[in-house]
Short mmCIF file of C-alpha atoms and ligand atoms in Angstrom, two decimals:
data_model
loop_
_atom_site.label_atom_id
_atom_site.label_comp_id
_atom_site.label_asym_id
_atom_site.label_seq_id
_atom_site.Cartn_x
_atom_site.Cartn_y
_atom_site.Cartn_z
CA UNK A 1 88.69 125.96 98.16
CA UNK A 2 87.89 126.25 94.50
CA UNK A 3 86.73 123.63 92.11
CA UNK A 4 87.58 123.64 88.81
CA UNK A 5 86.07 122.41 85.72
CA UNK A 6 88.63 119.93 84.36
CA UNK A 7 90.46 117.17 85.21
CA UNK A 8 93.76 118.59 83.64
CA UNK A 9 93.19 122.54 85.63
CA UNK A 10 92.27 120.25 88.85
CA UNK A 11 96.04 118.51 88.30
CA UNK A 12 98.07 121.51 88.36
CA UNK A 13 95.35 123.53 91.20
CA UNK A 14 93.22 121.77 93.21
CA UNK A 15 94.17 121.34 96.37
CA UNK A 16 96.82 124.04 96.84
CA UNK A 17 96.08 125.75 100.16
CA UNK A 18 94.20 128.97 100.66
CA UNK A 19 95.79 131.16 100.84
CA UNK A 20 99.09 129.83 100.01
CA UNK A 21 101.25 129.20 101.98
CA UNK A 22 104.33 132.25 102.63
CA UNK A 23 102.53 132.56 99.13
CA UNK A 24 105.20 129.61 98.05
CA UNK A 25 103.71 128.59 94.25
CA UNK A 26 105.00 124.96 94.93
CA UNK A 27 103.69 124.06 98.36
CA UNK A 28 106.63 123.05 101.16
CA UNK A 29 107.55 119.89 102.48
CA UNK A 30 106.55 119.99 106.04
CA UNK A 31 109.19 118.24 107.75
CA UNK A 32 107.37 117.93 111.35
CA UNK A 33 105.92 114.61 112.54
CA UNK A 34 103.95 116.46 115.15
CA UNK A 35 101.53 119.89 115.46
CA UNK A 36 100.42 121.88 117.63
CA UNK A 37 97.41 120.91 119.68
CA UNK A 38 94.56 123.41 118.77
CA UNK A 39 92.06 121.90 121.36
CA UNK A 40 91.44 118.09 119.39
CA UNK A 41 89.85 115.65 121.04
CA UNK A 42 89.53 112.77 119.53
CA UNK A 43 92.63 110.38 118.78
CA UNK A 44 92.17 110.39 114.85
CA UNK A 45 92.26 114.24 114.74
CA UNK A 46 95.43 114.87 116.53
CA UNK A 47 98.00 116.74 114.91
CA UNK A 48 100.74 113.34 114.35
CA UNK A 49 102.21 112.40 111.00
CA UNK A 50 101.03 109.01 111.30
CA UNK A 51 97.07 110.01 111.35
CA UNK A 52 97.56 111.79 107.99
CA UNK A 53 97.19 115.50 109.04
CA UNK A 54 99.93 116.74 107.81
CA UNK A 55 99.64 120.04 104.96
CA UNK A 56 101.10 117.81 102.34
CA UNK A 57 98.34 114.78 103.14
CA UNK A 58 95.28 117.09 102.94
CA UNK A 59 96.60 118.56 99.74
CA UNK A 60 96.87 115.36 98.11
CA UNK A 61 93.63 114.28 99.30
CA UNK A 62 92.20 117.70 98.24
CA UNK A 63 93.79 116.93 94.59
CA UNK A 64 92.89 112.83 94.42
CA UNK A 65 88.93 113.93 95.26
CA UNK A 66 89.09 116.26 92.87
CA UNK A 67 90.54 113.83 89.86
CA UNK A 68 88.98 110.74 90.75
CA UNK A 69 85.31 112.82 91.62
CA UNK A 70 85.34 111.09 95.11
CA UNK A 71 84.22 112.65 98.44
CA UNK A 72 87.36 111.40 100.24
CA UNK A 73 90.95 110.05 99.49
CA UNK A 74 93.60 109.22 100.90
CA UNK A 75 97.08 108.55 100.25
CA UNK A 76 99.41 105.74 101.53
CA UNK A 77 102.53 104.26 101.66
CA UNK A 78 101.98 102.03 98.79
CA UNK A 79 99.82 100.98 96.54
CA UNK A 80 99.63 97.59 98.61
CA UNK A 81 98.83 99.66 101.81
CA UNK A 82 96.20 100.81 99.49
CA UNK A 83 94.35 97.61 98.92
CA UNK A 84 94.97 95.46 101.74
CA UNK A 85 93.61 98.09 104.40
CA UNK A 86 90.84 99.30 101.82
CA UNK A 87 89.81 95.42 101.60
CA UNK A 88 90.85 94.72 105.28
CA UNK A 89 88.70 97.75 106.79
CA UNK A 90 85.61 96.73 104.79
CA UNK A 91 85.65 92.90 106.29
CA UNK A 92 85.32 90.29 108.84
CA UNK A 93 86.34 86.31 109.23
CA UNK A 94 83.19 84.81 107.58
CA UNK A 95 83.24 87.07 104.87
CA UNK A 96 82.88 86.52 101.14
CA UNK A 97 84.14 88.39 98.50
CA UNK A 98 83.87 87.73 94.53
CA UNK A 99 87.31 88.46 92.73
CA UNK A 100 88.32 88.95 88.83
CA UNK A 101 90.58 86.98 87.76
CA UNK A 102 93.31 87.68 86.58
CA UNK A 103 94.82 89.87 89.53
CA UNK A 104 97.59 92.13 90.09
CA UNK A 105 100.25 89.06 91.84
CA UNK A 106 100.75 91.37 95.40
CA UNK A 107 96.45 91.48 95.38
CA UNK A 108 95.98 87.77 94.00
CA UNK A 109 98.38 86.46 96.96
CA UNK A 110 97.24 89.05 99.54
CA UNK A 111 94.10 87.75 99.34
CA UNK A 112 94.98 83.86 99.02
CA UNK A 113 97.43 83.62 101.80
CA UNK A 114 96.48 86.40 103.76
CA UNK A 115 92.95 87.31 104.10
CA UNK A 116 91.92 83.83 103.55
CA UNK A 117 94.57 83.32 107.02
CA UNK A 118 92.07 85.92 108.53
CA UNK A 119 89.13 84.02 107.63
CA UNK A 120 87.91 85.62 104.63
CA UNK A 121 86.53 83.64 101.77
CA UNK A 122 87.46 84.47 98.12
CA UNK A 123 86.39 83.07 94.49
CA UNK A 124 87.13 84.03 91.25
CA UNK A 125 84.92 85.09 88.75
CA UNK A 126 85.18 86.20 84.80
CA UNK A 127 85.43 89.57 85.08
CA UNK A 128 83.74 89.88 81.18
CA UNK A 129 81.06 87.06 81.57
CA UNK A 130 78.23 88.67 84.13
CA UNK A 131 75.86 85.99 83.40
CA UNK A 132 78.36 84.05 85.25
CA UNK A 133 78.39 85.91 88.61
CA UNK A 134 75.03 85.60 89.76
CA UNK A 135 75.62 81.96 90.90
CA UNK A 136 78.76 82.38 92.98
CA UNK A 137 77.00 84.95 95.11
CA UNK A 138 76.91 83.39 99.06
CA UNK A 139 74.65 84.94 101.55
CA UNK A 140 78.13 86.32 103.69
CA UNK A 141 78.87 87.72 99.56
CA UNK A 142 80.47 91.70 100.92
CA UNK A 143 81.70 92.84 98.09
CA UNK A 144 83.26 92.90 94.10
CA UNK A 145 86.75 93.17 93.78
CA UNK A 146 87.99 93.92 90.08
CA UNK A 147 90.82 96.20 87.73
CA UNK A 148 89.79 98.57 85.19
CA UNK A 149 92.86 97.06 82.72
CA UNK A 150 94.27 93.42 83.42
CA UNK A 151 97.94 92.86 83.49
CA UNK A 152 99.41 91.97 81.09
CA UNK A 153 96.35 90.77 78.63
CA UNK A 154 95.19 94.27 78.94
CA UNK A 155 91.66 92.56 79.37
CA UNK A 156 88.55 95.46 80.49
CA UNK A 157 85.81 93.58 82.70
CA UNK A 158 81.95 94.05 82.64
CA UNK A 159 82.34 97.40 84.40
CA UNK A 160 79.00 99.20 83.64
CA UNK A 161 77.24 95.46 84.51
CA UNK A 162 79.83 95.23 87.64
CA UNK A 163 78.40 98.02 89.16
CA UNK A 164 74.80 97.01 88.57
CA UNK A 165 75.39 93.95 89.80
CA UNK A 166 76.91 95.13 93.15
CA UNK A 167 74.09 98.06 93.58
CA UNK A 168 71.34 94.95 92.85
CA UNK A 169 72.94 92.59 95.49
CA UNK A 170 73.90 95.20 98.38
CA UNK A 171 77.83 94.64 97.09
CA UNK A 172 80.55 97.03 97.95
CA UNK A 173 82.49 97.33 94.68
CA UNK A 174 85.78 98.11 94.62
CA UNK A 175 88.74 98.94 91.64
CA UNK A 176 91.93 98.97 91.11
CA UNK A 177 91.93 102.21 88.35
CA UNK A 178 96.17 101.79 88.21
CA UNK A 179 96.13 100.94 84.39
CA UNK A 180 93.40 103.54 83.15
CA UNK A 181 94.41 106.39 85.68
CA UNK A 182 91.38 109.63 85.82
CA UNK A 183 92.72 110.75 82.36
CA UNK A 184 91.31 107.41 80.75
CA UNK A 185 87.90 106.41 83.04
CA UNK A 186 86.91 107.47 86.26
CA UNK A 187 85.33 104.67 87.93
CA UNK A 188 83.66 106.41 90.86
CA UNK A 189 81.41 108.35 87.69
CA UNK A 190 80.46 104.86 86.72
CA UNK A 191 79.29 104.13 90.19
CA UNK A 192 81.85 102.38 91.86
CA UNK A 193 81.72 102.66 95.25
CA UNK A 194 85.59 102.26 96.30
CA UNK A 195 88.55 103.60 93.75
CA UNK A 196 92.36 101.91 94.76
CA UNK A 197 95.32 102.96 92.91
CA UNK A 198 99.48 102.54 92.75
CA UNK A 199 100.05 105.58 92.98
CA UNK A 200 103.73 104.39 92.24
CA UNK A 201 102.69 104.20 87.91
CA UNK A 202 101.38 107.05 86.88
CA UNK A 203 99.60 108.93 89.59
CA UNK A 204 103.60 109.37 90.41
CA UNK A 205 104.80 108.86 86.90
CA UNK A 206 108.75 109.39 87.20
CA UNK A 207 109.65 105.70 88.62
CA UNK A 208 110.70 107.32 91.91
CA UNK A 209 108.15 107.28 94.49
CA UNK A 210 105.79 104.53 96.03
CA UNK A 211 102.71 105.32 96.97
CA UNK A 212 99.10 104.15 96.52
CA UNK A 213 95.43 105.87 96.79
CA UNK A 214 92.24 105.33 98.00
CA UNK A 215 89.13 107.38 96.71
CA UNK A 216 85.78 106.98 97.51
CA UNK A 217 82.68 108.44 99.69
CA UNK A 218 83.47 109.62 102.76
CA UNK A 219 82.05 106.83 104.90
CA UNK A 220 84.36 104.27 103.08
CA UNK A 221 87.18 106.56 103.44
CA UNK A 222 87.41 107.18 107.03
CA UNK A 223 86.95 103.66 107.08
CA UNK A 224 90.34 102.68 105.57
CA UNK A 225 91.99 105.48 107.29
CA UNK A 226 90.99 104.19 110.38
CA UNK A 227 92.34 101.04 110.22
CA UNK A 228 95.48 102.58 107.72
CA UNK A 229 96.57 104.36 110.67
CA UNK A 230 96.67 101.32 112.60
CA UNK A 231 99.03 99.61 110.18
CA UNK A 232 100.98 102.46 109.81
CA UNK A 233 101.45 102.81 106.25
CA UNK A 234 101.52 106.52 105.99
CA UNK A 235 103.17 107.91 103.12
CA UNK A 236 106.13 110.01 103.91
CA UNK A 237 105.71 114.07 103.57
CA UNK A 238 108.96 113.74 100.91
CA UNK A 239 107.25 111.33 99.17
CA UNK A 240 104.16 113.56 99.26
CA UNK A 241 105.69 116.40 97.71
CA UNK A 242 106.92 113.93 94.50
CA UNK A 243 103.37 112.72 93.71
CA UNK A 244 101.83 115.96 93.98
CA UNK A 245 104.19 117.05 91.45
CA UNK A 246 103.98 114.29 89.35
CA UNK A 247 99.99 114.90 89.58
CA UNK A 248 100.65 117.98 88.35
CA UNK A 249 101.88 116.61 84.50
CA UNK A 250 99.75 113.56 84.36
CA UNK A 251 97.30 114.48 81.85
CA UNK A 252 100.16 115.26 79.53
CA UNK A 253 101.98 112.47 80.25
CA UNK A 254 99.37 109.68 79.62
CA UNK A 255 97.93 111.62 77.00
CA UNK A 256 101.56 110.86 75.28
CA UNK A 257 101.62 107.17 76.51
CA UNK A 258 98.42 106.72 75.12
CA UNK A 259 99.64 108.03 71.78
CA UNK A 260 102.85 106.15 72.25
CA UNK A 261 100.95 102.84 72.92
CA UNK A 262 98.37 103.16 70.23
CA UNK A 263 101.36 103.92 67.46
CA UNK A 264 103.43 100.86 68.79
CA UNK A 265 100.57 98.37 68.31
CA UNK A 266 99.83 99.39 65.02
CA UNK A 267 103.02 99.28 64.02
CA UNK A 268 103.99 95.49 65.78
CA UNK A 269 100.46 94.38 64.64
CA UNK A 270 101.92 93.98 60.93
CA UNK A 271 105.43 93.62 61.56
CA UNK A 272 106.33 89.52 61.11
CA UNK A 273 108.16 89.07 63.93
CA UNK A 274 104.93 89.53 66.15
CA UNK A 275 102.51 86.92 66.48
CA UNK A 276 100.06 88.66 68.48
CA UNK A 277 99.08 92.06 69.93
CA UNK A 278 97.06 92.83 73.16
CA UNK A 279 95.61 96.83 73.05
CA UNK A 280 92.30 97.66 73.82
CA UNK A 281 92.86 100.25 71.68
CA UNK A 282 93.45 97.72 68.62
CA UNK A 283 89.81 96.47 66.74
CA UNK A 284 91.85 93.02 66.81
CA UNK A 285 91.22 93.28 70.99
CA UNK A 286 88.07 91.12 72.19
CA UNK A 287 87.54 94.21 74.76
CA UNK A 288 87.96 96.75 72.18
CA UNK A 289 84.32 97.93 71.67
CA UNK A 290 83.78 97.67 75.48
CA UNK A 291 86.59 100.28 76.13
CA UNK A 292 85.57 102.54 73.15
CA UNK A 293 82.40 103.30 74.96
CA UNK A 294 84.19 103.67 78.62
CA UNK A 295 87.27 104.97 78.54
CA UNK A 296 88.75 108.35 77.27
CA UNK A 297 91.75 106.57 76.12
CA UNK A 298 93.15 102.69 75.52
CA UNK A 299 96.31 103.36 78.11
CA UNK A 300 100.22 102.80 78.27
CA UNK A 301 100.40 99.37 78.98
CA UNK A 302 100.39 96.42 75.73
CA UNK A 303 101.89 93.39 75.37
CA UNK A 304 102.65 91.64 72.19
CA UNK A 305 103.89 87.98 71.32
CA UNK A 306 106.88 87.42 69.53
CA UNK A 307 108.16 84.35 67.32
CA UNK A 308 112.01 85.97 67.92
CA UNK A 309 114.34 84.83 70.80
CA UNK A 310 112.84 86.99 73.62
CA UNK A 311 116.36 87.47 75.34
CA UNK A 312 117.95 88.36 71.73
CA UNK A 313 115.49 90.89 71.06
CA UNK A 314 115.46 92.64 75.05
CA UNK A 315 119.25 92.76 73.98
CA UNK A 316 119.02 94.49 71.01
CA UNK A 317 116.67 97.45 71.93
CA UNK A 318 118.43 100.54 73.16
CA UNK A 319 115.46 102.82 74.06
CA UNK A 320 113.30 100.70 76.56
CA UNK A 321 114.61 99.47 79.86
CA UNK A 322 114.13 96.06 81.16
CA UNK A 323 112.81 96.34 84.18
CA UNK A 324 109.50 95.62 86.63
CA UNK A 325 106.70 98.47 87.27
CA UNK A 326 105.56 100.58 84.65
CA UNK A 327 103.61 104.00 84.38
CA UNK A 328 106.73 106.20 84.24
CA UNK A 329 108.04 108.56 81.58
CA UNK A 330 110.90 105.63 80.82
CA UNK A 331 109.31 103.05 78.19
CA UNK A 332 110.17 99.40 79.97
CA UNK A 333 109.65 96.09 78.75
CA UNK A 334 109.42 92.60 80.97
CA UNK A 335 108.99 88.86 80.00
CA UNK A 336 105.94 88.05 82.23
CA UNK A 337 107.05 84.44 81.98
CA UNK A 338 110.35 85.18 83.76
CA UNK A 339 108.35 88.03 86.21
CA UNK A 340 105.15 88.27 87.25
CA UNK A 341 104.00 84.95 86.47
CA UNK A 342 107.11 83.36 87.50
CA UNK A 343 105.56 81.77 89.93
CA UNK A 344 103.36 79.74 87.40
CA UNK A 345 103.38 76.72 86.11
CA UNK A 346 103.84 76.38 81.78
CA UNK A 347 100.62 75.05 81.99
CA UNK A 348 98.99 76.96 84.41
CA UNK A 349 99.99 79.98 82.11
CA UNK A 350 98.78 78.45 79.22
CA UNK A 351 95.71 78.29 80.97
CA UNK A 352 95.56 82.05 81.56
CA UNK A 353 96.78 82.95 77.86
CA UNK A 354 100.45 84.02 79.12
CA UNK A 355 102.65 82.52 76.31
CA UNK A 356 106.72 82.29 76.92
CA UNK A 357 106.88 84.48 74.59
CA UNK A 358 105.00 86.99 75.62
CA UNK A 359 106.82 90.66 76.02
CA UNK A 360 104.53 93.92 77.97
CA UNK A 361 105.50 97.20 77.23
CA UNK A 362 104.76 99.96 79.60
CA UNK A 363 105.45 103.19 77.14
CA UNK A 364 106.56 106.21 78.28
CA UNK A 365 106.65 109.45 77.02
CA UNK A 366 109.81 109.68 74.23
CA UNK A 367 109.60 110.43 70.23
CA UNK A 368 107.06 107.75 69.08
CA UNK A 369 109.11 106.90 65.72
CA UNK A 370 112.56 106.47 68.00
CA UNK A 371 110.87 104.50 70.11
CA UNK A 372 108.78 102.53 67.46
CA UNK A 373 112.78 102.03 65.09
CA UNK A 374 113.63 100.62 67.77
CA UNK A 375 111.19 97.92 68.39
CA UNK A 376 111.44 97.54 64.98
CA UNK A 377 115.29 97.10 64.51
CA UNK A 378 115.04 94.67 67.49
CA UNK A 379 112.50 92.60 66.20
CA UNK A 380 114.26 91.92 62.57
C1 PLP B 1 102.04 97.96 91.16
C2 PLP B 1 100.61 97.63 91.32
C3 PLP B 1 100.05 97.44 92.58
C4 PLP B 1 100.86 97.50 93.86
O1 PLP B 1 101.33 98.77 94.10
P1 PLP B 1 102.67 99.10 94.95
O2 PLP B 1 102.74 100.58 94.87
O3 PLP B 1 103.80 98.37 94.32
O4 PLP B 1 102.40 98.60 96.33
C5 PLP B 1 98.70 97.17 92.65
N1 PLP B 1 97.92 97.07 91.54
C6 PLP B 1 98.44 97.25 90.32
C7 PLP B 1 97.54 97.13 89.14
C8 PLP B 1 99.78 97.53 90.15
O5 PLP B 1 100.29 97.69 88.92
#
């Protein structure tokens, strides 16, 4: 197989199969949940859809190495399947983990209700305060769970300390990279050990596909495969076909979303309708300098708080949608108060910086000054 040199050559190439195959340019959909037997042995070799064999698997996980600079991938059925069975394979009942705060809601009640069910013990830590870490380390401590990006504060933890931290105490680390995406920071270059993504935002990028992604060494790998074939989350060949040609665009796209993003904050930053503006890429954002130095680019995702009528103003833009998810080409707005955080307490939110009237934006990819009117309009 060649390698290539770039991360946006490696989208569109790596992975393709040698030689191709009927010389198709677009690789098929293999529609068979079964191959033939060419002399396997072992169970996890044999040629059945649910082991991950299938031409449209080991292209992905050809491409995701490649992007993500990991020894192994894999791909699953969601970005869930993703992160339970990469936490899951890596632990046992008596088990400790340290955990950002601030999670993703399916990964923050995963591990509260679930894992903790299975015996595993959990406790959150400031992601940006490493002098803060060292005392909630247990001798059963396994491993360092945190995102690159924080939803929807858009907060960037410790990450170069993170890692140093985990290589000094014998921790597996392991990150969720949904937010940044390869385009903006590879984490296994850092030094991460374990790379997690929903592959449903912009791995995918066209809001019509879920999947998720697992990149790592190999030894880590095989480990979540192992058990991921177990649970049976394998992500369907169609489905396979979609995100490898959504992979194939999503250096432009997030390249555009970045662009998109940046020009939006600026422009809500002095509009008087906004109180306040989360971006990373903003000097105003108490991560700012730490994402300057790490990442290629401050991401999609901001969220902004408004002294308007939320509801009036979600009624009077045209462009966005409102809607859950984010990463796709569409630009969509939520009310975390109403949506993620629903589940919260006033107070409890308060606690966590999530005002009412807080709106996130995941941008997409339209014409930056329609899309920026149109905030506008709706704001005044
Ligand atoms: C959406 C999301 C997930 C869950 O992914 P699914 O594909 O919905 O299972 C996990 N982490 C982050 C940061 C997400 O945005």
């Amino acid at each position: 197989m060649p390698t290539y040199k770039t991360l946006e050559t490696s989208l569109v190439h790596a992975g393709t199969p040698e030689p191709r195959i009927e010389g198709a340019v677009s690789s098929p959909i293999f529609c068979s949940a079964n191959f033939e037997s060419k002399g396997e042995t072992s169970y996890q070799d044999l040629g059945y859809l649910r082991l991950n064999k299938s031409p449209n698997h080991l292209e992905l996980h050809r491409k995701l190495c490649a992007i993500e600079k990991g020894d192994a991938a894999l791909v699953t059925a969601s970005g869930m399947a993703a992160i339970s069975a990469g936490l899951m394979c890596q632990l046992q009942p008596g088990d400790h983990i340290l955990v950002q705060d601030g999670l993703y809601g399916g990964t923050f009640t995963f591990l509260t209700e679930d894992l903790r069910k299975w015996g595993v013990e959990y406790e959150f830590v400031d992601g940006g305060d490493p002098d803060s870490w060292g005392n909630r380390l247990r001798k059963n401590t396994k491993l360092f769970y945190l995102e690159t990006i924080s939803n929807p504060l858009t907060r960037i933890p410790a990450l170069e300390e993170a890692v140093e931290f985990c290589r000094e105490h014998n921790l597996i680390s392991m990150i969720d990279s949904t937010f940044a995406t390869p385009v903006n920071f590879q984490p296994l270059t850092l030094g991460f050990d374990l790379v997690v993504h929903s592959a449903t935002k912009y791995l995918n990028g066209h809001s019509d596909v879920l999947a998720g992604a697992v990149v790592g060494s190999t030894e880590l790998v095989q480990k979540t495969l192992h058990l991921q074939t177990h649970l049976g989350a394998t992500l369907d060949p169609h489905a396979c076909f979609l995100l490898n040609r959504g992979l194939k665009t999503l250096s432009l796209r997030v390249k555009q979303q970045n662009s998109n993003a940046a020009a939006l904050a600026a422009a809500l930053e002095s509009h008087k309708g906004v109180d306040r503006v989360y971006y990373p890429g903003l000097k105003s954002h108490p991560d700012h300098e730490r994402a300057q130095s790490l990442f290629k680019g401050y991401g999609g995702m901001l969220s902004f708080e408004t002294n308007q009528d939320v509801d009036s103003v979600f009624r009077r833009l045209t462009i966005p949608i409102v809607a859950p998810s984010l990463g796709g080409v569409e630009t969509l707005v939520t009310r975390p108060a109403h949506t993620s955080h629903a589940g919260m307490t006033p107070a409890e939110r308060a606690k966590v910086g999530i005002a009412d009237n807080l709106i996130r934006v995941s941008l997409g990819i339209e014409d930056p000054d329609e899309l920026i009117n149109d905030f506008l309009d709706a704001l005044s």
